[in-house]
mmCIF file of C-alpha atoms and ligand atoms in Angstrom:
data_model
loop_
_atom_site.group_PDB
_atom_site.id
_atom_site.type_symbol
_atom_site.label_atom_id
_atom_site.label_comp_id
_atom_site.label_asym_id
_atom_site.label_seq_id
_atom_site.Cartn_x
_atom_site.Cartn_y
_atom_site.Cartn_z
ATOM 1 C CA UNK Q 1 0.000 0.000 0.000
ATOM 2 C CA UNK Q 2 1.309 3.472 -0.920
ATOM 3 C CA UNK Q 3 2.462 5.575 1.983
ATOM 4 C CA UNK Q 4 0.336 8.563 3.021
ATOM 5 C CA UNK Q 5 2.085 11.783 1.970
ATOM 6 C CA UNK Q 6 2.265 14.235 4.888
ATOM 7 C CA UNK Q 7 3.178 17.938 4.959
ATOM 8 C CA UNK Q 8 3.788 19.964 8.119
ATOM 9 C CA UNK Q 9 2.903 23.660 8.045
ATOM 10 C CA UNK Q 10 4.800 25.629 10.720
ATOM 11 C CA UNK Q 11 8.135 24.191 11.882
ATOM 12 C CA UNK Q 12 8.059 25.433 15.492
ATOM 13 C CA UNK Q 13 7.772 23.619 18.826
ATOM 14 C CA UNK Q 14 5.020 21.243 17.709
ATOM 15 C CA UNK Q 15 5.709 21.132 13.952
ATOM 16 C CA UNK Q 16 9.324 20.012 14.230
ATOM 17 C CA UNK Q 17 8.307 17.159 16.540
ATOM 18 C CA UNK Q 18 5.389 16.059 14.344
ATOM 19 C CA UNK Q 19 7.733 16.031 11.319
ATOM 20 C CA UNK Q 20 10.273 13.854 13.154
ATOM 21 C CA UNK Q 21 7.538 11.465 14.321
ATOM 22 C CA UNK Q 22 6.143 11.120 10.766
ATOM 23 C CA UNK Q 23 9.579 10.022 9.515
ATOM 24 C CA UNK Q 24 9.442 7.114 12.018
ATOM 25 C CA UNK Q 25 6.207 5.651 10.553
ATOM 26 C CA UNK Q 26 6.291 2.919 7.896
ATOM 27 C CA UNK Q 27 2.866 3.913 6.547
ATOM 28 C CA UNK Q 28 3.650 7.643 6.103
ATOM 29 C CA UNK Q 29 6.106 9.762 4.163
ATOM 30 C CA UNK Q 30 7.148 13.313 5.111
ATOM 31 C CA UNK Q 31 7.011 15.381 1.915
ATOM 32 C CA UNK Q 32 8.186 18.560 3.589
ATOM 33 C CA UNK Q 33 7.835 21.287 6.189
ATOM 34 C CA UNK Q 34 7.342 25.043 5.933
ATOM 35 C CA UNK Q 35 9.232 27.983 7.343
ATOM 36 C CA UNK Q 36 8.311 31.631 6.811
ATOM 37 C CA UNK Q 37 11.791 33.132 7.261
ATOM 38 C CA UNK Q 38 15.384 31.922 6.838
ATOM 39 C CA UNK Q 39 16.588 30.956 10.323
ATOM 40 C CA UNK Q 40 18.590 28.323 12.180
ATOM 41 C CA UNK Q 41 15.420 26.203 12.269
ATOM 42 C CA UNK Q 42 15.140 26.358 8.462
ATOM 43 C CA UNK Q 43 18.759 25.189 8.284
ATOM 44 C CA UNK Q 44 17.968 22.434 10.780
ATOM 45 C CA UNK Q 45 15.086 21.206 8.580
ATOM 46 C CA UNK Q 46 17.481 21.005 5.618
ATOM 47 C CA UNK Q 47 20.126 19.256 7.742
ATOM 48 C CA UNK Q 48 17.542 16.636 8.725
ATOM 49 C CA UNK Q 49 16.857 16.038 5.023
ATOM 50 C CA UNK Q 50 13.342 17.503 5.009
ATOM 51 C CA UNK Q 51 11.935 19.286 1.953
ATOM 52 C CA UNK Q 52 11.616 22.992 2.865
ATOM 53 C CA UNK Q 53 8.688 25.029 1.503
ATOM 54 C CA UNK Q 54 8.339 28.790 2.016
ATOM 55 C CA UNK Q 55 5.921 31.629 1.229
ATOM 56 C CA UNK Q 56 6.180 32.650 -2.465
ATOM 57 C CA UNK Q 57 7.087 36.232 -1.499
ATOM 58 C CA UNK Q 58 10.033 35.017 0.647
ATOM 59 C CA UNK Q 59 11.698 32.622 -1.833
ATOM 60 C CA UNK Q 60 14.313 35.275 -2.681
ATOM 61 C CA UNK Q 61 15.099 35.919 1.016
ATOM 62 C CA UNK Q 62 15.885 32.206 1.457
ATOM 63 C CA UNK Q 63 18.053 32.231 -1.692
ATOM 64 C CA UNK Q 64 19.893 35.316 -0.386
ATOM 65 C CA UNK Q 65 20.527 33.458 2.894
ATOM 66 C CA UNK Q 66 21.940 30.491 0.945
ATOM 67 C CA UNK Q 67 19.102 28.152 1.963
ATOM 68 C CA UNK Q 68 17.870 25.891 -0.851
ATOM 69 C CA UNK Q 69 14.103 25.477 -0.817
ATOM 70 C CA UNK Q 70 11.991 22.795 -2.506
ATOM 71 C CA UNK Q 71 9.117 25.131 -3.407
ATOM 72 C CA UNK Q 72 6.390 27.345 -2.021
ATOM 73 C CA UNK Q 73 3.867 26.518 0.717
ATOM 74 C CA UNK Q 74 1.210 26.288 -2.025
ATOM 75 C CA UNK Q 75 3.407 23.727 -3.846
ATOM 76 C CA UNK Q 76 3.585 21.616 -0.673
ATOM 77 C CA UNK Q 77 -0.180 21.743 -0.164
ATOM 78 C CA UNK Q 78 -0.637 20.411 -3.716
ATOM 79 C CA UNK Q 79 1.834 17.539 -3.146
ATOM 80 C CA UNK Q 80 0.357 15.872 -0.042
ATOM 81 C CA UNK Q 81 -2.595 13.779 1.104
ATOM 82 C CA UNK Q 82 -2.748 15.513 4.478
ATOM 83 C CA UNK Q 83 -1.323 18.675 6.039
ATOM 84 C CA UNK Q 84 -0.606 18.866 9.759
ATOM 85 C CA UNK Q 85 -1.079 22.556 10.506
ATOM 86 C CA UNK Q 86 1.232 23.595 13.361
ATOM 87 C CA UNK Q 87 1.073 27.337 12.804
ATOM 88 C CA UNK Q 88 0.408 29.553 15.850
ATOM 89 C CA UNK Q 89 -3.150 29.644 17.234
ATOM 90 C CA UNK Q 90 -5.737 31.470 15.093
ATOM 91 C CA UNK Q 91 -3.585 31.314 11.935
ATOM 92 C CA UNK Q 92 -5.267 28.052 10.877
ATOM 93 C CA UNK Q 93 -8.395 29.737 9.557
ATOM 94 C CA UNK Q 94 -6.424 31.366 6.722
ATOM 95 C CA UNK Q 95 -4.989 27.996 5.665
ATOM 96 C CA UNK Q 96 -8.203 25.989 6.025
ATOM 97 C CA UNK Q 97 -9.570 27.496 2.790
ATOM 98 C CA UNK Q 98 -6.331 26.632 0.949
ATOM 99 C CA UNK Q 99 -6.382 23.015 2.140
ATOM 100 C CA UNK Q 100 -10.018 22.669 1.150
ATOM 101 C CA UNK Q 101 -9.426 24.238 -2.276
ATOM 102 C CA UNK Q 102 -6.614 21.733 -2.888
ATOM 103 C CA UNK Q 103 -8.805 18.839 -1.649
ATOM 104 C CA UNK Q 104 -6.304 17.776 1.000
ATOM 105 C CA UNK Q 105 -7.122 16.690 4.535
ATOM 106 C CA UNK Q 106 -5.877 18.826 7.423
ATOM 107 C CA UNK Q 107 -5.178 18.471 11.135
ATOM 108 C CA UNK Q 108 -5.107 21.615 13.276
ATOM 109 C CA UNK Q 109 -3.751 22.033 16.813
ATOM 110 C CA UNK Q 110 -5.208 23.071 20.153
ATOM 111 C CA UNK Q 111 -4.622 26.801 19.592
ATOM 112 C CA UNK Q 112 -7.549 26.712 17.149
ATOM 113 C CA UNK Q 113 -11.181 26.564 18.214
ATOM 114 C CA UNK Q 114 -13.169 23.326 17.947
ATOM 115 C CA UNK Q 115 -15.540 25.209 15.594
ATOM 116 C CA UNK Q 116 -12.799 25.405 12.921
ATOM 117 C CA UNK Q 117 -13.029 21.665 12.285
ATOM 118 C CA UNK Q 118 -16.172 20.492 14.105
ATOM 119 C CA UNK Q 119 -14.232 17.387 15.225
ATOM 120 C CA UNK Q 120 -11.578 17.242 17.927
ATOM 121 C CA UNK Q 121 -9.241 14.302 18.476
ATOM 122 C CA UNK Q 122 -7.749 12.299 21.309
ATOM 123 C CA UNK Q 123 -6.259 8.854 20.662
ATOM 124 C CA UNK Q 124 -7.735 7.144 23.733
ATOM 125 C CA UNK Q 125 -11.080 8.890 24.001
ATOM 126 C CA UNK Q 126 -12.422 9.249 20.449
ATOM 127 C CA UNK Q 127 -10.078 7.794 17.774
ATOM 128 C CA UNK Q 128 -12.944 6.669 15.543
ATOM 129 C CA UNK Q 129 -14.692 10.083 15.382
ATOM 130 C CA UNK Q 130 -12.021 11.349 12.939
ATOM 131 C CA UNK Q 131 -12.297 8.222 10.734
ATOM 132 C CA UNK Q 132 -12.056 9.407 7.104
ATOM 133 C CA UNK Q 133 -12.621 13.067 8.130
ATOM 134 C CA UNK Q 134 -11.366 15.929 5.950
ATOM 135 C CA UNK Q 135 -10.592 18.136 8.983
ATOM 136 C CA UNK Q 136 -9.833 17.434 12.622
ATOM 137 C CA UNK Q 137 -8.132 19.142 15.565
ATOM 138 C CA UNK Q 138 -5.743 17.567 18.057
ATOM 139 C CA UNK Q 139 -6.687 19.198 21.364
ATOM 140 C CA UNK Q 140 -4.148 21.181 23.406
ATOM 141 C CA UNK Q 141 -1.427 19.737 25.608
ATOM 142 C CA UNK Q 142 -3.393 20.334 28.829
ATOM 143 C CA UNK Q 143 -6.613 18.922 27.381
ATOM 144 C CA UNK Q 144 -4.734 15.870 26.087
ATOM 145 C CA UNK Q 145 -3.280 15.376 29.568
ATOM 146 C CA UNK Q 146 -6.686 15.590 31.226
ATOM 147 C CA UNK Q 147 -8.292 13.202 28.724
ATOM 148 C CA UNK Q 148 -5.513 10.617 29.193
ATOM 149 C CA UNK Q 149 -6.462 10.154 32.864
ATOM 150 C CA UNK Q 150 -10.107 11.296 33.102
ATOM 151 C CA UNK Q 151 -11.351 9.154 30.208
ATOM 152 C CA UNK Q 152 -10.171 5.823 31.684
ATOM 153 C CA UNK Q 153 -11.460 6.893 35.127
ATOM 154 C CA UNK Q 154 -14.869 7.739 33.648
ATOM 155 C CA UNK Q 155 -15.003 4.376 31.839
ATOM 156 C CA UNK Q 156 -14.239 2.472 35.055
ATOM 157 C CA UNK Q 157 -16.019 4.484 37.772
ATOM 158 C CA UNK Q 158 -18.225 7.093 35.990
ATOM 159 C CA UNK Q 159 -17.216 10.612 37.010
ATOM 160 C CA UNK Q 160 -19.814 12.823 38.753
ATOM 161 C CA UNK Q 161 -17.606 15.901 38.493
ATOM 162 C CA UNK Q 162 -13.975 16.911 38.149
ATOM 163 C CA UNK Q 163 -12.232 20.019 39.412
ATOM 164 C CA UNK Q 164 -8.760 20.835 38.119
ATOM 165 C CA UNK Q 165 -6.217 23.557 38.885
ATOM 166 C CA UNK Q 166 -3.630 23.903 36.157
ATOM 167 C CA UNK Q 167 -0.229 25.351 37.049
ATOM 168 C CA UNK Q 168 0.923 26.430 33.591
ATOM 169 C CA UNK Q 169 4.468 26.854 32.351
ATOM 170 C CA UNK Q 170 4.988 30.521 31.459
ATOM 171 C CA UNK Q 171 6.777 29.852 28.132
ATOM 172 C CA UNK Q 172 8.384 27.043 26.182
ATOM 173 C CA UNK Q 173 12.148 26.607 26.845
ATOM 174 C CA UNK Q 174 13.181 28.215 23.542
ATOM 175 C CA UNK Q 175 10.898 31.233 24.040
ATOM 176 C CA UNK Q 176 12.580 34.271 25.608
ATOM 177 C CA UNK Q 177 9.697 36.688 24.952
ATOM 178 C CA UNK Q 178 6.893 35.445 27.204
ATOM 179 C CA UNK Q 179 6.612 35.413 30.975
ATOM 180 C CA UNK Q 180 6.205 36.022 33.822
ATOM 181 C CA UNK Q 181 9.857 35.368 34.679
ATOM 182 C CA UNK Q 182 9.114 36.189 38.312
ATOM 183 C CA UNK Q 183 5.655 35.796 39.831
ATOM 184 C CA UNK Q 184 2.489 33.699 39.621
ATOM 185 C CA UNK Q 185 -0.312 34.917 37.348
ATOM 186 C CA UNK Q 186 -3.864 33.652 37.993
ATOM 187 C CA UNK Q 187 -6.183 33.366 34.974
ATOM 188 C CA UNK Q 188 -8.926 35.638 36.241
ATOM 189 C CA UNK Q 189 -11.490 34.779 33.542
ATOM 190 C CA UNK Q 190 -13.230 31.818 35.199
ATOM 191 C CA UNK Q 191 -13.763 29.000 34.720
ATOM 192 C CA UNK Q 192 -10.885 28.715 32.236
ATOM 193 C CA UNK Q 193 -11.316 27.370 28.681
ATOM 194 C CA UNK Q 194 -9.706 24.018 29.529
ATOM 195 C CA UNK Q 195 -12.930 22.436 30.861
ATOM 196 C CA UNK Q 196 -14.956 23.238 27.716
ATOM 197 C CA UNK Q 197 -12.033 21.957 25.622
ATOM 198 C CA UNK Q 198 -12.202 18.573 27.412
ATOM 199 C CA UNK Q 199 -15.970 18.669 26.740
ATOM 200 C CA UNK Q 200 -15.282 19.005 22.980
ATOM 201 C CA UNK Q 201 -14.422 15.283 23.294
ATOM 202 C CA UNK Q 202 -16.330 14.194 26.442
ATOM 203 C CA UNK Q 203 -19.413 16.481 26.252
ATOM 204 C CA UNK Q 204 -21.122 14.663 29.126
ATOM 205 C CA UNK Q 205 -18.290 15.349 31.598
ATOM 206 C CA UNK Q 206 -18.978 17.802 34.424
ATOM 207 C CA UNK Q 207 -15.583 19.546 34.683
ATOM 208 C CA UNK Q 208 -14.396 22.956 35.877
ATOM 209 C CA UNK Q 209 -10.893 24.361 35.679
ATOM 210 C CA UNK Q 210 -8.785 27.204 37.058
ATOM 211 C CA UNK Q 211 -5.236 28.089 35.979
ATOM 212 C CA UNK Q 212 -2.151 29.882 37.288
ATOM 213 C CA UNK Q 213 0.849 30.770 35.117
ATOM 214 C CA UNK Q 214 4.138 30.016 36.872
ATOM 215 C CA UNK Q 215 7.760 31.049 36.240
ATOM 216 C CA UNK Q 216 8.871 27.754 34.704
ATOM 217 C CA UNK Q 217 9.362 26.451 31.161
ATOM 218 C CA UNK Q 218 9.541 22.694 31.723
ATOM 219 C CA UNK Q 219 6.028 21.309 32.174
ATOM 220 C CA UNK Q 220 2.481 22.031 33.295
ATOM 221 C CA UNK Q 221 1.263 20.527 36.570
ATOM 222 C CA UNK Q 222 -2.379 19.643 37.310
ATOM 223 C CA UNK Q 223 -3.966 19.143 40.717
ATOM 224 C CA UNK Q 224 -7.099 17.069 40.111
ATOM 225 C CA UNK Q 225 -10.069 16.380 42.409
ATOM 226 C CA UNK Q 226 -12.672 13.948 41.061
ATOM 227 C CA UNK Q 227 -16.010 12.890 42.545
ATOM 228 C CA UNK Q 228 -16.451 9.330 41.314
ATOM 229 C CA UNK Q 229 -19.800 7.658 40.777
ATOM 230 C CA UNK Q 230 -18.939 4.982 43.365
ATOM 231 C CA UNK Q 231 -16.656 4.404 46.306
ATOM 232 C CA UNK Q 232 -13.305 2.806 45.454
ATOM 233 C CA UNK Q 233 -9.750 2.457 46.746
ATOM 234 C CA UNK Q 234 -6.424 4.105 45.952
ATOM 235 C CA UNK Q 235 -5.161 0.709 44.722
ATOM 236 C CA UNK Q 236 -8.008 0.336 42.204
ATOM 237 C CA UNK Q 237 -7.355 3.827 40.825
ATOM 238 C CA UNK Q 238 -3.629 3.085 40.510
ATOM 239 C CA UNK Q 239 -4.537 -0.052 38.537
ATOM 240 C CA UNK Q 240 -6.572 2.112 36.117
ATOM 241 C CA UNK Q 241 -3.665 4.536 35.662
ATOM 242 C CA UNK Q 242 -1.206 1.638 35.241
ATOM 243 C CA UNK Q 243 -3.256 0.353 32.298
ATOM 244 C CA UNK Q 244 -4.097 3.768 30.804
ATOM 245 C CA UNK Q 245 -2.345 4.389 27.456
ATOM 246 C CA UNK Q 246 0.480 6.949 27.546
ATOM 247 C CA UNK Q 247 0.293 7.470 31.301
ATOM 248 C CA UNK Q 248 3.497 6.909 33.300
ATOM 249 C CA UNK Q 249 3.437 6.399 37.060
ATOM 250 C CA UNK Q 250 6.392 7.820 38.988
ATOM 251 C CA UNK Q 251 7.174 8.051 42.693
ATOM 252 C CA UNK Q 252 8.705 10.797 44.788
ATOM 253 C CA UNK Q 253 10.391 7.963 46.711
ATOM 254 C CA UNK Q 254 12.487 7.288 43.574
ATOM 255 C CA UNK Q 255 13.661 10.903 43.610
ATOM 256 C CA UNK Q 256 11.145 12.267 41.108
ATOM 257 C CA UNK Q 257 9.833 15.069 43.264
ATOM 258 C CA UNK Q 258 9.438 17.873 40.704
ATOM 259 C CA UNK Q 259 9.011 18.432 36.976
ATOM 260 C CA UNK Q 260 12.788 19.017 36.823
ATOM 261 C CA UNK Q 261 13.424 15.337 37.642
ATOM 262 C CA UNK Q 262 10.725 14.262 35.158
ATOM 263 C CA UNK Q 263 12.639 16.071 32.413
ATOM 264 C CA UNK Q 264 15.885 14.508 33.670
ATOM 265 C CA UNK Q 265 14.186 11.098 33.367
ATOM 266 C CA UNK Q 266 13.287 11.917 29.741
ATOM 267 C CA UNK Q 267 16.974 12.717 29.098
ATOM 268 C CA UNK Q 268 17.992 9.428 30.744
ATOM 269 C CA UNK Q 269 15.562 7.578 28.466
ATOM 270 C CA UNK Q 270 17.441 9.062 25.490
ATOM 271 C CA UNK Q 271 14.267 10.409 23.923
ATOM 272 C CA UNK Q 272 14.464 12.591 20.793
ATOM 273 C CA UNK Q 273 14.690 16.221 22.031
ATOM 274 C CA UNK Q 274 14.407 14.818 25.615
ATOM 275 C CA UNK Q 275 10.646 14.575 25.183
ATOM 276 C CA UNK Q 276 8.227 12.986 27.655
ATOM 277 C CA UNK Q 277 5.205 11.909 25.594
ATOM 278 C CA UNK Q 278 3.448 10.254 28.529
ATOM 279 C CA UNK Q 279 1.400 12.041 31.184
ATOM 280 C CA UNK Q 280 3.205 11.733 34.512
ATOM 281 C CA UNK Q 281 1.158 10.733 37.571
ATOM 282 C CA UNK Q 282 2.770 10.605 41.018
ATOM 283 C CA UNK Q 283 1.632 7.246 42.389
ATOM 284 C CA UNK Q 284 2.380 8.296 45.973
ATOM 285 C CA UNK Q 285 0.286 11.429 45.327
ATOM 286 C CA UNK Q 286 -2.885 9.474 44.461
ATOM 287 C CA UNK Q 287 -5.437 9.320 47.298
ATOM 288 C CA UNK Q 288 -9.033 8.120 47.487
ATOM 289 C CA UNK Q 289 -11.341 9.109 50.350
ATOM 290 C CA UNK Q 290 -14.815 7.591 49.935
ATOM 291 C CA UNK Q 291 -15.728 8.492 46.374
ATOM 292 C CA UNK Q 292 -13.356 11.482 46.168
ATOM 293 C CA UNK Q 293 -10.117 10.993 44.261
ATOM 294 C CA UNK Q 294 -7.136 13.377 44.485
ATOM 295 C CA UNK Q 295 -4.050 13.234 42.250
ATOM 296 C CA UNK Q 296 -1.266 15.264 40.625
ATOM 297 C CA UNK Q 297 -0.153 14.940 37.038
ATOM 298 C CA UNK Q 298 2.473 16.665 34.891
ATOM 299 C CA UNK Q 299 2.264 17.425 31.170
ATOM 300 C CA UNK Q 300 5.250 17.939 28.865
ATOM 301 C CA UNK Q 301 3.585 20.596 26.762
ATOM 302 C CA UNK Q 302 6.053 20.359 23.884
ATOM 303 C CA UNK Q 303 5.498 16.676 23.202
ATOM 304 C CA UNK Q 304 2.402 14.947 24.657
ATOM 305 C CA UNK Q 305 0.317 15.807 21.565
ATOM 306 C CA UNK Q 306 2.874 14.383 19.079
ATOM 307 C CA UNK Q 307 1.789 10.693 19.157
ATOM 308 C CA UNK Q 308 -1.825 11.949 19.034
ATOM 309 C CA UNK Q 309 -1.102 13.716 15.720
ATOM 310 C CA UNK Q 310 0.269 10.470 14.280
ATOM 311 C CA UNK Q 311 -2.825 8.504 15.368
ATOM 312 C CA UNK Q 312 -5.049 11.275 14.011
ATOM 313 C CA UNK Q 313 -3.390 10.946 10.582
ATOM 314 C CA UNK Q 314 -4.091 7.173 10.690
ATOM 315 C CA UNK Q 315 -7.736 7.689 11.597
ATOM 316 C CA UNK Q 316 -8.399 10.430 9.011
ATOM 317 C CA UNK Q 317 -6.541 8.577 6.224
ATOM 318 C CA UNK Q 318 -8.181 5.239 7.126
ATOM 319 C CA UNK Q 319 -4.828 3.547 7.679
ATOM 320 C CA UNK Q 320 -5.869 1.602 10.793
ATOM 321 C CA UNK Q 321 -9.448 1.158 11.986
ATOM 322 C CA UNK Q 322 -8.573 0.019 15.499
ATOM 323 C CA UNK Q 323 -7.481 2.938 17.698
ATOM 324 C CA UNK Q 324 -5.608 0.691 20.123
ATOM 325 C CA UNK Q 325 -3.652 -0.860 17.230
ATOM 326 C CA UNK Q 326 -2.711 2.597 15.900
ATOM 327 C CA UNK Q 327 -1.578 3.706 19.346
ATOM 328 C CA UNK Q 328 0.514 0.553 19.767
ATOM 329 C CA UNK Q 329 2.153 1.129 16.360
ATOM 330 C CA UNK Q 330 2.877 4.783 17.141
ATOM 331 C CA UNK Q 331 4.219 3.880 20.591
ATOM 332 C CA UNK Q 332 6.573 1.229 19.151
ATOM 333 C CA UNK Q 333 7.979 3.697 16.634
ATOM 334 C CA UNK Q 334 8.551 6.429 19.244
ATOM 335 C CA UNK Q 335 9.844 4.296 22.110
ATOM 336 C CA UNK Q 336 6.764 4.817 24.289
ATOM 337 C CA UNK Q 337 6.093 1.834 26.592
ATOM 338 C CA UNK Q 338 2.886 -0.091 25.821
HETATM 339 P P1 NAD N 401 5.515 28.006 17.543
HETATM 340 O O1 NAD N 401 5.412 29.477 17.604
HETATM 341 O O2 NAD N 401 6.613 27.316 18.287
HETATM 342 O O3 NAD N 401 5.602 27.503 16.037
HETATM 343 C C1 NAD N 401 4.766 28.013 15.042
HETATM 344 C C2 NAD N 401 5.506 27.977 13.716
HETATM 345 O O4 NAD N 401 4.630 28.462 12.689
HETATM 346 C C3 NAD N 401 6.758 28.859 13.694
HETATM 347 O O5 NAD N 401 7.791 28.144 13.048
HETATM 348 C C4 NAD N 401 6.319 30.063 12.854
HETATM 349 O O6 NAD N 401 7.411 30.632 12.140
HETATM 350 C C5 NAD N 401 5.337 29.424 11.896
HETATM 351 N N1 NAD N 401 4.362 30.361 11.320
HETATM 352 C C6 NAD N 401 3.878 31.509 11.844
HETATM 353 N N2 NAD N 401 2.989 32.086 11.006
HETATM 354 C C7 NAD N 401 2.914 31.266 9.915
HETATM 355 C C8 NAD N 401 2.193 31.315 8.701
HETATM 356 N N3 NAD N 401 1.338 32.295 8.433
HETATM 357 N N4 NAD N 401 2.379 30.312 7.800
HETATM 358 C C9 NAD N 401 3.233 29.274 8.053
HETATM 359 N N5 NAD N 401 3.948 29.198 9.184
HETATM 360 C C10 NAD N 401 3.796 30.164 10.115
HETATM 361 O O7 NAD N 401 4.092 27.450 18.014
HETATM 362 P P2 NAD N 401 3.776 26.042 18.673
HETATM 363 O O8 NAD N 401 4.018 26.146 20.141
HETATM 364 O O9 NAD N 401 4.434 24.974 17.893
HETATM 365 O O10 NAD N 401 2.194 25.982 18.508
HETATM 366 C C11 NAD N 401 1.595 25.549 17.299
HETATM 367 C C12 NAD N 401 0.182 25.098 17.599
HETATM 368 O O11 NAD N 401 0.249 24.007 18.538
HETATM 369 C C13 NAD N 401 -0.712 26.148 18.271
HETATM 370 O O12 NAD N 401 -2.054 25.903 17.874
HETATM 371 C C14 NAD N 401 -0.556 25.845 19.747
HETATM 372 O O13 NAD N 401 -1.622 26.314 20.520
HETATM 373 C C15 NAD N 401 -0.499 24.323 19.704
HETATM 374 N N6 NAD N 401 0.159 23.710 20.851
HETATM 375 C C16 NAD N 401 1.270 24.246 21.417
HETATM 376 C C17 NAD N 401 1.850 23.643 22.513
HETATM 377 C C18 NAD N 401 3.017 24.228 23.222
HETATM 378 O O14 NAD N 401 3.098 24.123 24.443
HETATM 379 N N7 NAD N 401 3.971 24.825 22.533
HETATM 380 C C19 NAD N 401 1.317 22.446 23.013
HETATM 381 C C20 NAD N 401 0.213 21.865 22.366
HETATM 382 C C21 NAD N 401 -0.368 22.511 21.294
#
């Protein structure tokens, strides 16, 4: 069977990781990535052997910088079966019309609204909803993190309601423009958008969220309180998390006390770009009292959505009907434990 031809629009934090993950799949081929301006990242794309596509009006600027391009962004759109749009939030709208005019499928990211595509994606919770779709949206890093743990809990115990406080990283590690670099910034518009974003995939879930931006770049941290539909035990909940796809249990007793040690673990695992694709749950921080469950989880914002994008391609391009089989294939290729 011919490989699905994939293009990645926007070679930033998410785009560069999606491109690398596509090259690891035996049922996909990376045709190329886009960059708007000549930069070290454009050179890095070339060094990795990726086709580089740029806006028509900037072709000369790339030539002047000595960077050889393969064509324009419009050329790339015409050469693929599916585009993974990793441009900054709210830029997707402008490209949606181009993808549709060219008759290619497109995946957008969590910075876009659900309304842009009408379908949102999470590998565990709703793989089949994007089956054969022209457009879909992989939800944000925080929403992906919440779905990875709340969906299996809801399946096992039925959730009455969930309340989450999200301690957000202020900026990604390579971003020196955003902050705060000193201070904690509460999101005062309440509840925050994260709950409704989870509901774009689990509309029945009663969930409310608050968020605080913190002076860190490594990861987000969630404190989660869940009222379950029945009484259970800490051990039973740990069993659910142990079997939940792309969830990794860690313990403070092993020295993983903060997100800094989680990132050190990712380096020890030798992951590409030191990424931690799994959602981290502290097993000694899980506690059940009656039907109330408390836990902490950490989200590596730069990478948890990457395997989801690969599964989303498989669902939209009808490469694998069984979501669990797609996840297993993606996990094998990226070194994620089953
Ligand atoms: P980024 O700023 O790191 O990368 C965006 C890339 O798009 C850059 O290379 C930029 O040059 C390029 N770009 C900008 N305008 C463009 C245009 N008009 N045409 C083509 N390329 C253009 O952003 P990111 O963090 O990778 O975020 C991309 C999407 O992923 C957003 O929707 C964001 O909300 C979502 N997301 C981000 C994170 C995160 O923590 N970084 C996590 C999950 C999802």
